[in-house]
Structures are given as C-alpha cells and as structure tokens.
PDB file of C-alpha atoms in Angstrom:
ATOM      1  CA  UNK A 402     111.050 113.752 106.637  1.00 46.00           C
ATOM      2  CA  UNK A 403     113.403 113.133 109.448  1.00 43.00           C
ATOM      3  CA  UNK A 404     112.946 112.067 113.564  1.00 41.00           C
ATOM      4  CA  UNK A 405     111.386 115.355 113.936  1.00 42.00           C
ATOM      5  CA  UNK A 406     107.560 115.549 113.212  1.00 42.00           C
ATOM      6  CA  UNK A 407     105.598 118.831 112.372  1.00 39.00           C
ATOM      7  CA  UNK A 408     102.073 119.225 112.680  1.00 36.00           C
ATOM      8  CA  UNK A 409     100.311 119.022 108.962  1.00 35.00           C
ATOM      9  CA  UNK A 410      97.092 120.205 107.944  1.00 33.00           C
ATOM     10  CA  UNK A 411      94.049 117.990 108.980  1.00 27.00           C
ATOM     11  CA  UNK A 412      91.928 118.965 106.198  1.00 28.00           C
ATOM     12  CA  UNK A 413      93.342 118.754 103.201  1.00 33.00           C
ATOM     13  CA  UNK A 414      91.051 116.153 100.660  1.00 33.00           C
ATOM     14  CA  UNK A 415      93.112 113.427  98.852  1.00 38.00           C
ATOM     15  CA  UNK A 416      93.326 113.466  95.351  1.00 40.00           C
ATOM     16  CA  UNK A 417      91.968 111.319  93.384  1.00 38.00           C
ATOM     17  CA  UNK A 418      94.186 108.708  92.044  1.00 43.00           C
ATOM     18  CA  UNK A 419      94.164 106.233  89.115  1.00 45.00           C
ATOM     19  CA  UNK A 420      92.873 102.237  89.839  1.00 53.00           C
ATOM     20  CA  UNK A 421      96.066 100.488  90.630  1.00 73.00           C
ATOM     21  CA  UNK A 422      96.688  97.620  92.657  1.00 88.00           C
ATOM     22  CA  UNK A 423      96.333  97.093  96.632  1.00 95.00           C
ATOM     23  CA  UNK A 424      98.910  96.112  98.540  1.00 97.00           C
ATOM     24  CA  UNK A 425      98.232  92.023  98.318  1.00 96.00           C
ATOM     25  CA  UNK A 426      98.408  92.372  94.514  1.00 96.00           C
ATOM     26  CA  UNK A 427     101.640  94.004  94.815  1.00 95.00           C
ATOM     27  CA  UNK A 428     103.575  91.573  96.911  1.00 95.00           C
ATOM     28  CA  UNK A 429     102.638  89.212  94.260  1.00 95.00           C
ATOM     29  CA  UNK A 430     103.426  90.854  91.274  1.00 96.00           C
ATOM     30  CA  UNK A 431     107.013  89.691  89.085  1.00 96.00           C
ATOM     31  CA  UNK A 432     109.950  91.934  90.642  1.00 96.00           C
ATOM     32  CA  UNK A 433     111.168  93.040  87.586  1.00 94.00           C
ATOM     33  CA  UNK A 434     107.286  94.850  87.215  1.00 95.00           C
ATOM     34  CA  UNK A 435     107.789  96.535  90.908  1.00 97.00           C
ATOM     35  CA  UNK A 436     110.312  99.066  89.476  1.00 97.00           C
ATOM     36  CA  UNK A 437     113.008 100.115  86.062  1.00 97.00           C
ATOM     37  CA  UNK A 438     114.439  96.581  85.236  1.00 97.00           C
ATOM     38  CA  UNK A 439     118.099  97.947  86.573  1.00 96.00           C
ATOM     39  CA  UNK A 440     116.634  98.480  89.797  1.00 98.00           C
ATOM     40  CA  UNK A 441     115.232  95.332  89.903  1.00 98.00           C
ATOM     41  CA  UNK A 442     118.682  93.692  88.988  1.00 97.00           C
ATOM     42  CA  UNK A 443     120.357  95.681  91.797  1.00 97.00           C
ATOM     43  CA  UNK A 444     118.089  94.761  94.193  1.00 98.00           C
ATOM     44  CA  UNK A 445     117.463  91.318  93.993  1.00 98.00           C
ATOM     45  CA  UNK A 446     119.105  90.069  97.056  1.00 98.00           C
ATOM     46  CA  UNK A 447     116.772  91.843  99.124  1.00 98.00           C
ATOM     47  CA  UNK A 448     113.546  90.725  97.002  1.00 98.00           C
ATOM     48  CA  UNK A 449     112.813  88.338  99.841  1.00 97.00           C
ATOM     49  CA  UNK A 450     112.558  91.362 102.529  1.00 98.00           C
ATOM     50  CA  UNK A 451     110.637  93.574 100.047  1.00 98.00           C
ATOM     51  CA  UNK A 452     108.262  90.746  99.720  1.00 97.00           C
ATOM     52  CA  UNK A 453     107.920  90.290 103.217  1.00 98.00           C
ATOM     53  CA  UNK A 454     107.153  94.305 103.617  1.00 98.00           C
ATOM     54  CA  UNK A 455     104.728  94.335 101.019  1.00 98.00           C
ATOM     55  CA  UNK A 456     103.045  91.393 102.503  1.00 97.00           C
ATOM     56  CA  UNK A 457     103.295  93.591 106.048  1.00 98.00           C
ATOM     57  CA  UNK A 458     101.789  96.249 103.838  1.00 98.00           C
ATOM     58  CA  UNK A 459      98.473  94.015 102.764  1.00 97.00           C
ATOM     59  CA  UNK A 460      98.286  92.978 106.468  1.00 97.00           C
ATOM     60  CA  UNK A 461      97.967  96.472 107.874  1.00 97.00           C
ATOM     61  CA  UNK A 462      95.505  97.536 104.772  1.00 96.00           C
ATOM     62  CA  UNK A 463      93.671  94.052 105.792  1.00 96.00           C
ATOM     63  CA  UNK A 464      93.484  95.246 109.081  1.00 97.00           C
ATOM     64  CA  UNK A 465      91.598  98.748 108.720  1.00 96.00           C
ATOM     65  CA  UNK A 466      94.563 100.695 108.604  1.00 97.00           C
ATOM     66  CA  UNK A 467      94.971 103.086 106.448  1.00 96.00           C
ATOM     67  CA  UNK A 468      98.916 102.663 104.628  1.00 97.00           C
ATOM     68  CA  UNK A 469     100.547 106.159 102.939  1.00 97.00           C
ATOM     69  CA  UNK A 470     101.628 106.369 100.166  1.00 97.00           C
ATOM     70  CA  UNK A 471      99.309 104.281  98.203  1.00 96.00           C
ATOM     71  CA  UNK A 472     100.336 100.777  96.433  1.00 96.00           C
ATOM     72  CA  UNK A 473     100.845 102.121  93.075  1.00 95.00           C
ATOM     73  CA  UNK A 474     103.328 104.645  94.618  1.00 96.00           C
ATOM     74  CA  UNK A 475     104.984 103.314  97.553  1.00 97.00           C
ATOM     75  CA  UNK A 476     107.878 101.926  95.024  1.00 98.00           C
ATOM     76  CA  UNK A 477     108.074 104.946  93.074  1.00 97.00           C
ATOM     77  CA  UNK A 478     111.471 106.082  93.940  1.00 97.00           C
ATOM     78  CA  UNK A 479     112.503 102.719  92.282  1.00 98.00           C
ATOM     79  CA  UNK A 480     110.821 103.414  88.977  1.00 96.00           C
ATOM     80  CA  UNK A 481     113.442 106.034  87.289  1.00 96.00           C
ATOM     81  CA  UNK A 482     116.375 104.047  85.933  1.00 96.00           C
ATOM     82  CA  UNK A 483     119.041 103.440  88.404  1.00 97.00           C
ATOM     83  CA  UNK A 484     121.907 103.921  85.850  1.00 94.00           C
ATOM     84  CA  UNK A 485     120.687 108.143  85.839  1.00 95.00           C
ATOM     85  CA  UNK A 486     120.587 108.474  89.460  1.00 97.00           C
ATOM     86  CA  UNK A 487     123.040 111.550  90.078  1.00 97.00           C
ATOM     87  CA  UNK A 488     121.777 113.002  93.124  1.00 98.00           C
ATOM     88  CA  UNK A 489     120.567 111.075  96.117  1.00 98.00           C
ATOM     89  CA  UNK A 490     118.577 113.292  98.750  1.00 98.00           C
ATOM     90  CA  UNK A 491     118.226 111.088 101.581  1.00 96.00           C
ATOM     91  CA  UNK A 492     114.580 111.309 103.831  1.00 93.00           C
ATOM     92  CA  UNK A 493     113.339 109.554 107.063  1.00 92.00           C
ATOM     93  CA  UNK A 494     109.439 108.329 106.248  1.00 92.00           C
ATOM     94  CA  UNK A 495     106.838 109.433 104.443  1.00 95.00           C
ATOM     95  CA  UNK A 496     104.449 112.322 105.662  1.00 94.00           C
ATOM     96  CA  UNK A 497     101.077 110.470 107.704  1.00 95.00           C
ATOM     97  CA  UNK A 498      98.629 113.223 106.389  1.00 93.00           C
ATOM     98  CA  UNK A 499      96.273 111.339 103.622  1.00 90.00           C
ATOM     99  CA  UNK A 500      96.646 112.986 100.039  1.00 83.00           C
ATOM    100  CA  UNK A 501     100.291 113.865 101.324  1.00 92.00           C
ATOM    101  CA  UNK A 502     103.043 111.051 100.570  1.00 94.00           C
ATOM    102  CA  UNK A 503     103.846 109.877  97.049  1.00 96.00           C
ATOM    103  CA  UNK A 504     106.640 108.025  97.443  1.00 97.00           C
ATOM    104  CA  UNK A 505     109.250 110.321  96.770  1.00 97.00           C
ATOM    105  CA  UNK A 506     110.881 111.889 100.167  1.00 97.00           C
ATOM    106  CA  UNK A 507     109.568 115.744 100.404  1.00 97.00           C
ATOM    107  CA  UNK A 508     107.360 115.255  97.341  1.00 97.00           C
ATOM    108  CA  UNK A 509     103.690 116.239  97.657  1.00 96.00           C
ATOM    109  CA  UNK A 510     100.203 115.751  95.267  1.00 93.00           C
ATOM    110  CA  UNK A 511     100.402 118.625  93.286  1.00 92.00           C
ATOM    111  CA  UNK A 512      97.194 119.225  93.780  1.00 91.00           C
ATOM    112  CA  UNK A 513      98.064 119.468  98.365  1.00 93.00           C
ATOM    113  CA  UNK A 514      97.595 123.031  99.838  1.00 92.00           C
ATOM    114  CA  UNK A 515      99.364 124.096 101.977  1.00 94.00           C
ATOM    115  CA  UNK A 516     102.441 122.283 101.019  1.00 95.00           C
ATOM    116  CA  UNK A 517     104.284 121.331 104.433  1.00 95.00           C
ATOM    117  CA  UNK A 518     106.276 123.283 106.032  1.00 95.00           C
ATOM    118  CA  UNK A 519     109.687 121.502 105.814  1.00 96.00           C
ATOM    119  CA  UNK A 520     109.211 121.428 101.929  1.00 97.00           C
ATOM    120  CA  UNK A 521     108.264 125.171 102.078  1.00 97.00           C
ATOM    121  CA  UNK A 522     111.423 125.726 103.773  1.00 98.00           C
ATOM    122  CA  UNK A 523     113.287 123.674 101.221  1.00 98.00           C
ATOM    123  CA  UNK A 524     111.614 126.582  98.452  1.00 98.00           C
ATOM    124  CA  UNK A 525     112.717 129.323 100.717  1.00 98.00           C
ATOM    125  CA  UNK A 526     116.542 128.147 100.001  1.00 98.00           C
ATOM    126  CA  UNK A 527     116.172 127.410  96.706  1.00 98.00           C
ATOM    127  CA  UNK A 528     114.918 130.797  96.630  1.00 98.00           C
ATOM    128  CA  UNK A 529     118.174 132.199  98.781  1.00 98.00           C
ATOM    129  CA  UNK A 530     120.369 129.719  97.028  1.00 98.00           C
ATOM    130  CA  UNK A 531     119.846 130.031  93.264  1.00 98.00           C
ATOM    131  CA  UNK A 532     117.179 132.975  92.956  1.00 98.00           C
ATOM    132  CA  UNK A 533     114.332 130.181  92.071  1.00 97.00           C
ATOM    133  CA  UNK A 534     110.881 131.127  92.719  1.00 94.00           C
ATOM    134  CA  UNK A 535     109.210 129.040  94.939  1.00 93.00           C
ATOM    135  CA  UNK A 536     106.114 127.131  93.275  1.00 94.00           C
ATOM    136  CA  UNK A 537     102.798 126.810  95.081  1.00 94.00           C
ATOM    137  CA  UNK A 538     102.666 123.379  94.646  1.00 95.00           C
ATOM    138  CA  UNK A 539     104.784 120.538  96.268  1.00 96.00           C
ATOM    139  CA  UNK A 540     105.506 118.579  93.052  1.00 96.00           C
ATOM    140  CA  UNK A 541     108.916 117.499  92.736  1.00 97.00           C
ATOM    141  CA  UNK A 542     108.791 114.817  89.711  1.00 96.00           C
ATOM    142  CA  UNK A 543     110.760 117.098  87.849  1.00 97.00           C
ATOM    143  CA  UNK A 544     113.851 116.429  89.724  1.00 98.00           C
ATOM    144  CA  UNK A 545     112.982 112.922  89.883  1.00 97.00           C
ATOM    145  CA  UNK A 546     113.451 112.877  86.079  1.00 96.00           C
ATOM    146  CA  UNK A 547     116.552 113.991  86.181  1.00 97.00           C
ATOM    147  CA  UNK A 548     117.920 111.939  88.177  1.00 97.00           C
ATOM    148  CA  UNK A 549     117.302 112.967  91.290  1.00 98.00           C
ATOM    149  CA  UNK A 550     116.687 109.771  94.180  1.00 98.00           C
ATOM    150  CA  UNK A 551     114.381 111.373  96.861  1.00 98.00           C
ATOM    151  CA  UNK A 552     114.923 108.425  99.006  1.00 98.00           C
ATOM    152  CA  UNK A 553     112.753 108.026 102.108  1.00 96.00           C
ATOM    153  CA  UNK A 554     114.753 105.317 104.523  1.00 95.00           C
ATOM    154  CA  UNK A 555     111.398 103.879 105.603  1.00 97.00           C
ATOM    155  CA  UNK A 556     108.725 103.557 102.381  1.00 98.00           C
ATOM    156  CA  UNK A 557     105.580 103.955 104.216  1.00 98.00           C
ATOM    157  CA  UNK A 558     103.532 104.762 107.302  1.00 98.00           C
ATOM    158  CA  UNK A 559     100.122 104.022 108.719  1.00 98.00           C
ATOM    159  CA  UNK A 560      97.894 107.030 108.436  1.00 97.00           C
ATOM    160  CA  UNK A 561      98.278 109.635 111.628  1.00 96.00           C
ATOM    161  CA  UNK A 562     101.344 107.887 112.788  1.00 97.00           C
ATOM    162  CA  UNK A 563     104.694 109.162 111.740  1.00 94.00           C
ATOM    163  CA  UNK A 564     107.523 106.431 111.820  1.00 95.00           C
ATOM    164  CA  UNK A 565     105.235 103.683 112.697  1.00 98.00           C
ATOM    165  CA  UNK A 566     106.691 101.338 109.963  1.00 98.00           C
ATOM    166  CA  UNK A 567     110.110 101.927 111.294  1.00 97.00           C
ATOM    167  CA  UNK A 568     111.666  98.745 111.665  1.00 97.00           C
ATOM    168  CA  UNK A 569     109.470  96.291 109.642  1.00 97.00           C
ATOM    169  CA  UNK A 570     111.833  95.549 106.794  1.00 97.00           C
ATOM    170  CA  UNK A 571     112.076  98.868 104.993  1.00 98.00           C
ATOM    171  CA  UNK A 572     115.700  99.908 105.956  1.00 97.00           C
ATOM    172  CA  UNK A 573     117.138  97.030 104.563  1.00 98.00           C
ATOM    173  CA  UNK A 574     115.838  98.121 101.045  1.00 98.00           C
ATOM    174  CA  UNK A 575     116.798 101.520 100.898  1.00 98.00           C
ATOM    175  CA  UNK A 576     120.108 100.566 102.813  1.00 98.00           C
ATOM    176  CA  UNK A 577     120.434  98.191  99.531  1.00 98.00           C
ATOM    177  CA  UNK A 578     119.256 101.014  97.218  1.00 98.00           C
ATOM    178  CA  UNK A 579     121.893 103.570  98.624  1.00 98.00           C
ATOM    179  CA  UNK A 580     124.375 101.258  97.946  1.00 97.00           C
ATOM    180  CA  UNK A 581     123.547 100.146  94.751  1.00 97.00           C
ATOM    181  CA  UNK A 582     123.370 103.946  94.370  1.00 96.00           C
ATOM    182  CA  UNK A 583     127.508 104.349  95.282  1.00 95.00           C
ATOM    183  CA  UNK A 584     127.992 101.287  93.505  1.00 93.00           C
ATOM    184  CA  UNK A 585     127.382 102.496  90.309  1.00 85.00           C
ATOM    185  CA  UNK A 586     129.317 105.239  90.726  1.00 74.00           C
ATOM    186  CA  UNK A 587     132.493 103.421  89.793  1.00 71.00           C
ATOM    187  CA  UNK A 588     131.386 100.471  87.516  1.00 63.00           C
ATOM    188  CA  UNK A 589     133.437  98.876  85.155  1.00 58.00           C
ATOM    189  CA  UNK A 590     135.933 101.880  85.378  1.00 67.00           C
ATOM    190  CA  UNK A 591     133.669 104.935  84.534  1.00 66.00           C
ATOM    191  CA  UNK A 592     133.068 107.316  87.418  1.00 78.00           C
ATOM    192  CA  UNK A 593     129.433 108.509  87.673  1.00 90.00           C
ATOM    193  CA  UNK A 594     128.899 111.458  88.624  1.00 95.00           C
ATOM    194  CA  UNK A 595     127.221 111.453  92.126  1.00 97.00           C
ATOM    195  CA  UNK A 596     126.506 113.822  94.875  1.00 98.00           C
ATOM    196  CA  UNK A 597     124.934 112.621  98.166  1.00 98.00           C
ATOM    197  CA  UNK A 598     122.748 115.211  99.945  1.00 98.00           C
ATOM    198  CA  UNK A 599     121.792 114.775 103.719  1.00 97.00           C
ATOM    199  CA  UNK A 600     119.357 116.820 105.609  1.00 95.00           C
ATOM    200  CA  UNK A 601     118.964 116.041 109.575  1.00 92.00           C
ATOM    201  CA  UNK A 602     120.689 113.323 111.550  1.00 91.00           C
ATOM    202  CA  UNK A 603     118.575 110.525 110.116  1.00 88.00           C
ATOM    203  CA  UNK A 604     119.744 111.148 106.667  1.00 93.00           C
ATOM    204  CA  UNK A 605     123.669 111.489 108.246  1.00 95.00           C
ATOM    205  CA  UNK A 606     122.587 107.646 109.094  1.00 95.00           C
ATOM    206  CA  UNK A 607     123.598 106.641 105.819  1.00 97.00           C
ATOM    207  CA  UNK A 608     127.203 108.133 105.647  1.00 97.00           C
ATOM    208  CA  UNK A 609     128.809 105.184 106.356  1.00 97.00           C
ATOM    209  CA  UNK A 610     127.907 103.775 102.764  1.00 97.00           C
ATOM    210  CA  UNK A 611     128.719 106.874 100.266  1.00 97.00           C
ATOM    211  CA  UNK A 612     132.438 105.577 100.580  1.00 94.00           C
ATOM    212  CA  UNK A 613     134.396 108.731  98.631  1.00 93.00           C
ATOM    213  CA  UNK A 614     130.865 110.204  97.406  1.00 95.00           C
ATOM    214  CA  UNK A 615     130.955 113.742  97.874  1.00 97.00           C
ATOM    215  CA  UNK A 616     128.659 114.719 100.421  1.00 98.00           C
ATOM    216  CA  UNK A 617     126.297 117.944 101.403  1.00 98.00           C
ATOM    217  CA  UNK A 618     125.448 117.448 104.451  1.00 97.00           C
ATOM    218  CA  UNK A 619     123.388 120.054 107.255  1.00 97.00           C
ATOM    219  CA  UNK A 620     120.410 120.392 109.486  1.00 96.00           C
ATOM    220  CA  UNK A 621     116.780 119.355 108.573  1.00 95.00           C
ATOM    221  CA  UNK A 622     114.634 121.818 106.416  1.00 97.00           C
ATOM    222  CA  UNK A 623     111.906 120.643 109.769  1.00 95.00           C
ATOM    223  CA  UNK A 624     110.942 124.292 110.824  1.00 95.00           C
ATOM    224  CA  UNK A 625     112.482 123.181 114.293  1.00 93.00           C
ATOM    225  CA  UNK A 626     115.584 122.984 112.804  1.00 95.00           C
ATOM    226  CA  UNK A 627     115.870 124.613 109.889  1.00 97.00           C
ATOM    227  CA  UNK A 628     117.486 127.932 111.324  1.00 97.00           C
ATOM    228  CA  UNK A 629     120.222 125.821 113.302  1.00 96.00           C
ATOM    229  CA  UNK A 630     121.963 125.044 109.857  1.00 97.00           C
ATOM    230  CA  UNK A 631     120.064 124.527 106.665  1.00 98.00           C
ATOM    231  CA  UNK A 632     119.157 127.908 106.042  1.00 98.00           C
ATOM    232  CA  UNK A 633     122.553 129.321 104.000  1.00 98.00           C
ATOM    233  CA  UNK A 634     123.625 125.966 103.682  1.00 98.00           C
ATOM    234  CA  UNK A 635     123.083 126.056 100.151  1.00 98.00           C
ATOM    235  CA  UNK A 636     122.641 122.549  98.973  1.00 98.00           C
ATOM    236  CA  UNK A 637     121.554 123.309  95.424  1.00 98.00           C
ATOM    237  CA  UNK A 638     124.419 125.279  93.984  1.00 98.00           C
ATOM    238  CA  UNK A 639     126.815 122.983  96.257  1.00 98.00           C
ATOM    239  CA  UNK A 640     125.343 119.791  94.709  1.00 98.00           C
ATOM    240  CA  UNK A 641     126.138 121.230  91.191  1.00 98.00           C
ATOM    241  CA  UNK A 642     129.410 122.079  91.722  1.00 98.00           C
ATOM    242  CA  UNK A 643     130.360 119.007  92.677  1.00 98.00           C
ATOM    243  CA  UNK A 644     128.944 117.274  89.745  1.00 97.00           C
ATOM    244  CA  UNK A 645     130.339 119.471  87.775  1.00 97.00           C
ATOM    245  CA  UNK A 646     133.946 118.652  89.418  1.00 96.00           C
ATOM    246  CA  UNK A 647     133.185 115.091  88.482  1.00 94.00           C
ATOM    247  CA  UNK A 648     132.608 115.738  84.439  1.00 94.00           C
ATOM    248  CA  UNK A 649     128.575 115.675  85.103  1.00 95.00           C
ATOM    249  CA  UNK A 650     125.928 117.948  84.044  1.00 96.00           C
ATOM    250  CA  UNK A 651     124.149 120.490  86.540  1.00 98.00           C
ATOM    251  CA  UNK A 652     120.388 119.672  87.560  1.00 98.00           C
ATOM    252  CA  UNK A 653     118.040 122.195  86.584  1.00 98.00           C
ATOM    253  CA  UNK A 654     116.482 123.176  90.163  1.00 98.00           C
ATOM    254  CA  UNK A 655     113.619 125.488  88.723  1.00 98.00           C
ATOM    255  CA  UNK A 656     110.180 123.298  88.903  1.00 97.00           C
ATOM    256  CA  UNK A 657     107.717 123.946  86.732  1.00 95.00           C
ATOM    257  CA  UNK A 658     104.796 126.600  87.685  1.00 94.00           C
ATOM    258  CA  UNK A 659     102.489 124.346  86.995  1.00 89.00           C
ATOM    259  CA  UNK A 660     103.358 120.345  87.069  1.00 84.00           C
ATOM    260  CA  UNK A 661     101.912 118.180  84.345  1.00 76.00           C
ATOM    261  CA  UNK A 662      99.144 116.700  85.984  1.00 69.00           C
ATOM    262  CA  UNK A 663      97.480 120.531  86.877  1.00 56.00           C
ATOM    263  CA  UNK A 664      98.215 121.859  83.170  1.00 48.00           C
ATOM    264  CA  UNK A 665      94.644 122.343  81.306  1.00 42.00           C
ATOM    265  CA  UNK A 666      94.715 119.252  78.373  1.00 37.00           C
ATOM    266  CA  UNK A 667      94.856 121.438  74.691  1.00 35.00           C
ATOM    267  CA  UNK A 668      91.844 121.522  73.031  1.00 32.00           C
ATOM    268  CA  UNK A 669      93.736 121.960  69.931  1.00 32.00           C
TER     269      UNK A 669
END
C-alpha cells in the first residue's frame, strides 16, 4: 500500500488460519526462529527494535485491538532466504480490512473476494505488460518463492486504521532489510542480480539505499493514481530485463489459477 488509502470491502469473512502463536509468544521466541537463518544473521543489529515492536504488538492485542496481519504472518516477508532475494517491490503498510494482510505487501488470502483494487490494477498491467491473465484471487506466494521481497515499510496495522503503526519501530527493520537486500548484491565479489521496484512516493522513500541497484520506479497501482503513471509503465518486463543485463534469470510473472491452499487435496 502507499500514503494513499482506498476504501476495501467491509464484509469480507477472514479465513481461517492455522493455531500459531500471539503476539507475546512471538517477542519471546529465539531470533533465529522469527525468520530463514540468513535473515536472522543480517538483521541482528536491529533485534533489539524488532523486539521492542513485537512487544508493541502484544500490547495493542492486550489492549482489545485487533493487529493485521496475524502473529504467525506479520514476519513473513523474512521467511524466504535472503541470499534468493532478486526483486524487491517496496509497499507502505499492510491493508486494515480483517482476512486482508498476510504479510507480504499487495498479497491477499487467497481465499479474499474482491481482491483490492490497487492489486487488481497491478493484474490489469501484468495483463497490458506481458499478456498474463489476471487470476481471481490475490495470492502472490508464487513470486515470493522466487525471490521476490514484497516489502511493506511498516509490518502491521491496527484493524480499520491504515498507517496507524507508522512510527513505532517498524521502519527501522525494513530500512535494515532493504539494505541488507543491496548488500548482498555485491558480496565477496559476486554481483547478485537485483532489481528494485518502487510504486508511489512512499516506496521512492527508500532510494537513497539501492546505491547502483537498478531501479523501476512510477506512480502507485492506488486507483487514485494509477492512471497518472503506472498504467504503461511496465514494471514486469522492465524488471526482467534488467536482471537479465546483470547475468540473472527472468521471474516467471504468471500466478497460478488456483494457489495451493484452494487446490482440491487428491484422493488418489
């Protein structure tokens, strides 16, 4: 998401998700079990300020509020390996409606309908961009697994009220994640391929610590702002060029018709 908010639907039911822990559990859990062991490496000199969100986190759950995404997902950016991040697609915070956020910026339940709009109108240029059919569902996993980062700057958000964790800790994470991120890209000698991609002004916020990462940069998918420059923008084949320029593979774009979790178990 970025500073501008749409409207979602009101009455769309949660799905149901596995026991995991709640928020006080997680603050106390080992870091290296809060996300892929080379995240946890990269980020340990901000595990004091994740602590201290988490424990904001258990605070606000204490309190009657209701946090998004749940515990077991608000780290889940974190939980693909660091070493095969090759695209980072930068978001502001995590959408308020319940059933909505899953801790990957755009990402939706599978199982949400309607998918919102700014993530409809990231389908309609994939669509325009690469000829991919847009999917009725909002699952995006499958470009989490290959190694795309769907970053959120801010991790998580109090039920109803976009941006209302702004400022409690969160941005010095992700600022720490994005530049673990660039880090990578050049250790011990080997260039990795990497390709930033930066939708709305809040996402241009980070710019500052790509260093030489190639960027994609243009206006919000938000429907208020989609038509004023991410429309034709064409981030997808863009992105792919430029890993291919750096010796890298091209992501696969096309998500599956149906995602894992909807697909009828075999009987066989």
């Amino acid at each position: 998401m970025d500073t501008v908010t749409e409207p979602e639907p009101l009455f769309d039911l949660e799905p149901a998700q596995a026991a995991g822990p709640d928020f006080a559990e997680l603050a106390g859990l080992p870091f290296d079990e809060l996300m892929a062991p080379d995240w946890a490496a990269a980020l340990a000199g901000v595990e004091a300020e994740l602590r201290s969100v988490l424990t904001f986190l258990a605070a606000e759950s204490a309190a009657g509020h209701r946090v998004l995404p749940s515990a077991s997902n608000v780290l889940r950016a974190f939980q693909q390996p660091l070493d095969g991040v090759r695209v980072l697609i930068v978001g502001q915070d995590p959408y308020p409606t319940p059933g909505h956020a899953v801790g990957l910026a755009f990402s939706v339940d599978a199982g949400t309908r309607p998918i919102p709009r700014s993530l409809a109108n990231i389908y309609k240029e994939l669509a325009s961009d690469l000829g991919l059919p847009p999917r009725i569902h909002g699952d995006l996993g499958a470009w989490a697994d290959q190694g795309v980062l769907l970053l959120n700057r801010v991790l998580s958000v109090r039920e109803g009220a976009a941006g209302s964790h702004r400022g409690k800790g969160w941005e010095t994470i992700t600022t720490a994640a994005v530049t673990a991120v660039v880090g990578r890209r050049t250790a011990e000698g080997i260039t990795a391929p990497l390709v930033a991609v930066l939708w709305g002004k809040d996402a241009e916020g980070v710019r500052p610590l790509l260093g030489s990462t190639p960027v994609v940069a243009s206006a919000h998918p938000s429907p208020l702002s989609a038509s004023r420059g991410f429309f034709g923008s064409r981030p997808f084949s863009r992105a792919n060029a430029l890993l291919t320029e750096q010796g890298g593979g091209p992501v696969d774009w096309e998500l599956p018709a149906v995602p894992p979790q909807l697909r009828p178990r075999s009987l066989g």
